[in-house]
Tab-separated table of C-alpha atoms in Angstrom:
chain	number	residue	atom	x	y	z
A	326	GLU	CA	1.631	-17.025	-0.504
A	327	ILE	CA	-1.444	-15.871	1.338
A	328	VAL	CA	-4.395	-14.735	-0.787
A	329	LEU	CA	-6.729	-12.063	0.568
A	330	THR	CA	-10.331	-12.010	-0.640
A	331	GLN	CA	-12.455	-8.984	0.117
A	332	SER	CA	-16.233	-8.850	-0.001
A	333	PRO	CA	-18.371	-7.392	-1.247
A	334	GLY	CA	-16.685	-5.965	-4.323
A	335	THR	CA	-18.949	-2.936	-4.166
A	336	LEU	CA	-21.065	-1.758	-1.253
A	337	SER	CA	-23.778	0.828	-1.849
A	338	LEU	CA	-24.921	2.673	1.259
A	339	SER	CA	-26.083	6.092	2.377
A	340	PRO	CA	-24.518	8.568	4.780
A	341	GLY	CA	-25.408	7.684	8.355
A	342	GLU	CA	-25.598	3.969	7.654
A	343	ARG	CA	-23.271	1.293	8.983
A	344	ALA	CA	-20.744	-0.336	6.670
A	345	THR	CA	-19.279	-3.792	7.177
A	346	LEU	CA	-16.387	-4.861	4.938
A	347	SER	CA	-14.927	-8.352	4.998
A	348	CYS	CA	-11.436	-9.682	4.340
A	349	ARG	CA	-10.746	-13.401	4.316
A	350	THR	CA	-7.261	-14.857	4.064
A	351	SER	CA	-6.290	-18.218	2.600
A	352	GLN	CA	-4.059	-18.951	5.584
A	353	SER	CA	-4.231	-17.896	9.194
A	354	VAL	CA	-2.590	-14.526	9.800
A	355	SER	CA	-0.138	-14.772	12.650
A	356	GLY	CA	-0.205	-12.068	15.290
A	357	ASN	CA	-3.279	-10.510	13.667
A	358	ALA	CA	-0.914	-8.798	11.221
A	359	LEU	CA	-3.716	-7.341	9.124
A	360	ALA	CA	-4.107	-3.715	8.085
A	361	TRP	CA	-6.778	-1.700	6.325
A	362	TYR	CA	-6.137	1.206	3.946
A	363	GLN	CA	-8.520	3.769	2.481
A	364	GLN	CA	-7.984	5.186	-0.999
A	365	LYS	CA	-9.940	8.040	-2.526
A	366	PRO	CA	-9.868	8.759	-6.276
A	367	GLY	CA	-6.600	10.304	-7.382
A	368	GLN	CA	-5.057	9.972	-3.937
A	369	ALA	CA	-2.545	7.701	-2.275
A	370	PRO	CA	-3.753	5.059	0.148
A	371	ARG	CA	-4.085	6.037	3.795
A	372	LEU	CA	-3.469	3.698	6.720
A	373	LEU	CA	-6.616	3.238	8.827
A	374	ILE	CA	-6.170	0.122	10.943
A	375	TYR	CA	-3.255	-2.158	11.819
A	376	GLY	CA	-2.907	-5.158	14.048
A	377	ALA	CA	-6.457	-5.988	12.935
A	378	SER	CA	-8.007	-3.527	15.393
A	379	THR	CA	-5.670	-0.593	16.216
A	380	ARG	CA	-6.634	2.713	14.660
A	381	ALA	CA	-3.815	4.711	13.105
A	382	THR	CA	-3.131	8.222	14.323
A	383	GLY	CA	-5.895	10.642	13.435
A	384	VAL	CA	-8.399	8.019	12.283
A	385	PRO	CA	-11.921	8.775	13.559
A	386	ASP	CA	-13.374	6.334	16.053
A	387	ARG	CA	-16.264	5.485	13.732
A	388	PHE	CA	-13.727	3.193	12.040
A	389	SER	CA	-13.095	-0.094	13.816
A	390	GLY	CA	-11.393	-3.336	12.911
A	391	SER	CA	-11.930	-6.805	14.259
A	392	GLY	CA	-11.217	-10.423	13.553
A	393	SER	CA	-8.474	-12.992	13.820
A	394	GLY	CA	-7.168	-16.060	12.077
A	395	THR	CA	-8.586	-15.901	8.572
A	396	ASP	CA	-11.600	-13.614	8.976
A	397	PHE	CA	-11.316	-9.876	9.443
A	398	THR	CA	-13.817	-7.033	9.349
A	399	LEU	CA	-13.656	-3.278	8.931
A	400	THR	CA	-16.704	-1.509	10.304
A	401	ILE	CA	-17.653	2.113	9.777
A	402	SER	CA	-20.341	2.840	12.323
A	403	ARG	CA	-21.985	5.903	10.752
A	404	LEU	CA	-20.917	6.773	7.251
A	405	GLU	CA	-19.820	10.307	6.538
A	406	PRO	CA	-19.708	11.648	2.946
A	407	GLU	CA	-15.899	11.574	3.016
A	408	ASP	CA	-15.859	7.836	3.806
A	409	PHE	CA	-16.953	6.810	0.316
A	410	ALA	CA	-13.765	5.345	-1.136
A	411	VAL	CA	-12.020	2.054	-1.883
A	412	TYR	CA	-10.802	0.017	1.069
A	413	TYR	CA	-7.983	-2.530	0.934
A	414	CYS	CA	-6.937	-5.095	3.479
A	415	HIS	CA	-3.265	-6.031	3.683
A	416	GLN	CA	-1.430	-8.888	5.342
A	417	TYR	CA	2.017	-8.176	6.753
A	418	GLY	CA	4.417	-9.720	9.240
A	419	SER	CA	6.480	-12.892	8.792
A	420	THR	CA	8.231	-12.565	5.419
A	421	PRO	CA	7.411	-10.846	2.107
A	422	PRO	CA	5.568	-10.808	-0.232
A	423	TYR	CA	2.787	-8.983	1.549
A	424	PRO	CA	-0.392	-9.155	-0.514
A	425	PHE	CA	-3.310	-6.775	-0.613
A	426	GLY	CA	-6.917	-7.716	-1.067
A	427	GLN	CA	-8.561	-6.705	-4.332
A	428	GLY	CA	-10.463	-3.890	-2.632
A	429	THR	CA	-14.033	-3.027	-1.710
A	430	LYS	CA	-15.551	0.064	-3.276
A	431	LEU	CA	-17.859	1.863	-0.887
A	432	GLU	CA	-20.222	4.026	-2.916
A	433	ILE	CA	-23.142	6.266	-2.163
B	309	GLU	CA	5.985	16.596	9.072
B	310	VAL	CA	6.666	13.425	7.090
B	311	GLN	CA	6.571	13.979	3.347
B	312	LEU	CA	7.337	11.717	0.406
B	313	VAL	CA	7.523	13.009	-3.157
B	314	GLU	CA	7.967	10.610	-6.075
B	315	SER	CA	9.341	11.584	-9.459
B	316	GLY	CA	10.829	10.015	-12.562
B	317	GLY	CA	7.755	8.463	-14.107
B	318	GLY	CA	6.902	8.801	-17.759
B	319	LEU	CA	6.387	7.024	-21.047
B	320	VAL	CA	8.892	4.337	-21.993
B	321	GLN	CA	8.958	1.660	-24.655
B	322	PRO	CA	8.869	-2.035	-23.771
B	323	GLY	CA	12.353	-3.204	-22.883
B	324	GLY	CA	13.365	0.254	-21.728
B	325	SER	CA	14.459	1.571	-18.344
B	326	LEU	CA	13.358	4.180	-15.848
B	327	ARG	CA	14.603	5.266	-12.448
B	328	LEU	CA	12.034	6.429	-9.951
B	329	SER	CA	12.979	8.685	-7.068
B	330	CYS	CA	11.260	9.302	-3.760
B	331	ALA	CA	12.442	12.392	-1.903
B	332	ALA	CA	11.799	12.223	1.808
B	333	SER	CA	11.517	14.939	4.432
B	334	GLY	CA	10.631	14.922	8.109
B	335	PHE	CA	12.478	11.659	8.748
B	336	THR	CA	15.641	9.801	7.765
B	337	VAL	CA	15.292	7.255	4.968
B	338	SER	CA	18.353	5.336	6.106
B	339	SER	CA	16.754	4.628	9.491
B	340	ASN	CA	13.445	3.402	8.153
B	341	TYR	CA	12.086	0.440	6.254
B	342	MET	CA	10.850	1.692	2.878
B	343	THR	CA	8.632	0.110	0.237
B	344	TRP	CA	7.409	0.587	-3.316
B	345	VAL	CA	3.796	-0.297	-4.122
B	346	ARG	CA	2.212	0.047	-7.554
B	347	GLN	CA	-1.297	0.331	-8.908
B	348	ALA	CA	-2.158	-0.429	-12.518
B	349	PRO	CA	-4.855	1.823	-14.030
B	350	GLY	CA	-8.218	0.969	-12.496
B	351	LYS	CA	-6.737	-1.912	-10.510
B	352	GLY	CA	-5.766	-2.676	-6.934
B	353	LEU	CA	-2.550	-2.281	-4.992
B	354	GLU	CA	0.453	-4.501	-5.647
B	355	TRP	CA	3.489	-4.645	-3.385
B	356	VAL	CA	6.701	-4.333	-5.439
B	357	SER	CA	9.766	-4.164	-3.219
B	358	VAL	CA	11.061	-3.391	0.261
B	359	ILE	CA	14.399	-2.263	1.675
B	360	TYR	CA	15.106	-2.979	5.308
B	361	ASN	CA	17.884	-1.864	7.651
B	362	GLY	CA	21.232	-3.162	6.558
B	363	ASP	CA	19.996	-2.722	2.986
B	364	LEU	CA	18.316	-6.102	2.915
B	365	THR	CA	16.012	-6.056	-0.113
B	366	VAL	CA	13.098	-8.223	-1.217
B	367	TYR	CA	11.165	-8.146	-4.500
B	368	ALA	CA	7.861	-9.368	-5.824
B	369	ALA	CA	8.271	-12.315	-8.168
B	370	SER	CA	6.878	-10.201	-11.021
B	371	VAL	CA	9.819	-7.756	-10.865
B	372	GLU	CA	12.620	-9.926	-9.452
B	373	GLY	CA	15.764	-9.591	-11.577
B	374	ARG	CA	14.483	-6.478	-13.384
B	375	PHE	CA	13.973	-3.902	-10.604
B	376	ILE	CA	16.436	-2.709	-7.968
B	377	ILE	CA	15.468	-0.755	-4.859
B	378	SER	CA	18.100	1.435	-3.233
B	379	ARG	CA	18.534	4.558	-1.138
B	380	ASP	CA	20.932	7.466	-0.945
B	381	ASN	CA	21.451	8.572	2.617
B	382	SER	CA	23.136	11.831	1.615
B	383	LYS	CA	20.076	12.835	-0.418
B	384	ASN	CA	17.560	11.244	1.955
B	385	ALA	CA	15.943	9.535	-0.983
B	386	LEU	CA	14.654	6.152	-2.098
B	387	TYR	CA	14.990	4.841	-5.644
B	388	LEU	CA	13.582	2.161	-7.886
B	389	GLN	CA	15.659	1.268	-10.942
B	390	MET	CA	13.394	-0.448	-13.420
B	391	ASP	CA	14.910	-2.301	-16.370
B	392	SER	CA	13.476	-4.542	-19.081
B	393	LEU	CA	10.134	-2.858	-18.631
B	394	ARG	CA	7.001	-4.618	-19.808
B	395	VAL	CA	3.563	-3.337	-20.756
B	396	GLU	CA	2.224	-4.909	-17.566
B	397	ASP	CA	4.515	-2.684	-15.477
B	398	THR	CA	2.319	0.272	-16.401
B	399	ALA	CA	1.090	1.693	-13.093
B	400	VAL	CA	1.241	4.482	-10.580
B	401	TYR	CA	4.201	3.786	-8.331
B	402	TYR	CA	4.011	4.844	-4.688
B	403	CYS	CA	6.808	4.928	-2.158
B	404	ALA	CA	5.882	4.343	1.456
B	405	ARG	CA	7.529	4.644	4.841
B	406	HIS	CA	6.955	1.803	7.227
B	407	TYR	CA	5.565	2.232	10.717
B	408	GLN	CA	8.437	1.657	13.176
B	409	SER	CA	10.046	-1.732	12.440
B	410	SER	CA	6.998	-3.312	10.908
B	411	ASP	CA	5.654	-3.911	7.421
B	412	ILE	CA	2.784	-1.488	7.923
B	413	TYR	CA	2.822	1.421	5.484
B	414	ALA	CA	2.256	4.502	7.592
B	415	SER	CA	3.069	7.274	5.114
B	416	TRP	CA	2.719	7.362	1.349
B	417	GLY	CA	3.809	9.637	-1.455
B	418	GLN	CA	1.390	10.905	-4.079
B	419	GLY	CA	2.690	8.497	-6.717
B	420	THR	CA	4.308	8.757	-10.132
B	421	LEU	CA	2.855	7.254	-13.309
B	422	VAL	CA	4.895	4.873	-15.409
B	423	THR	CA	3.498	4.014	-18.830
B	424	VAL	CA	5.144	1.258	-20.841
B	425	SER	CA	3.936	1.359	-24.417
B	426	SER	CA	5.229	1.313	-27.964
């Protein structure tokens, strides 16, 4: 089973700054089957990125995903107050189980 | 508009059972891949189970043999029957609709809390 390791655990930034979140997988992810989800306190997760770099419907273009193989990155170009949340990467495709990373908390 | 509403959570003793429901609107459950994901208090997301077309089901090792995922097409709902519950099953349980025929979770419910405690 693939293990996803996210870094850093917590990222402290200010509105307007650039955020770079990392997700490393223990095995190469075929077809770039890697997604990113955002979760705010008390809310369900929300799909942001799939296929490593495709934004989901309605996701602002300040969010971008990149990477391949075992190294993936979620970048938020200019942080807005509503972007402070926990972000999870998720490997899918092939066969279950489909693990999540442990999450990166983006805090002000 | 796609909407998912979970219910059925609550407090149960270790060894007990609960049945979670996920009422869907805006789409047809029977035509979609559906998943349950859980989140223990203060912890990350854990995939629990998936039901594909043809009612093919897969479970996480941690719940295999104790949980059963199913759906009722007439009620347009997804279910999770949870038996032999353990303290470590305590979590918010989310149902999710997959994006097309993939294992990407495009839409999520608000979750229902299951607490297993004596």
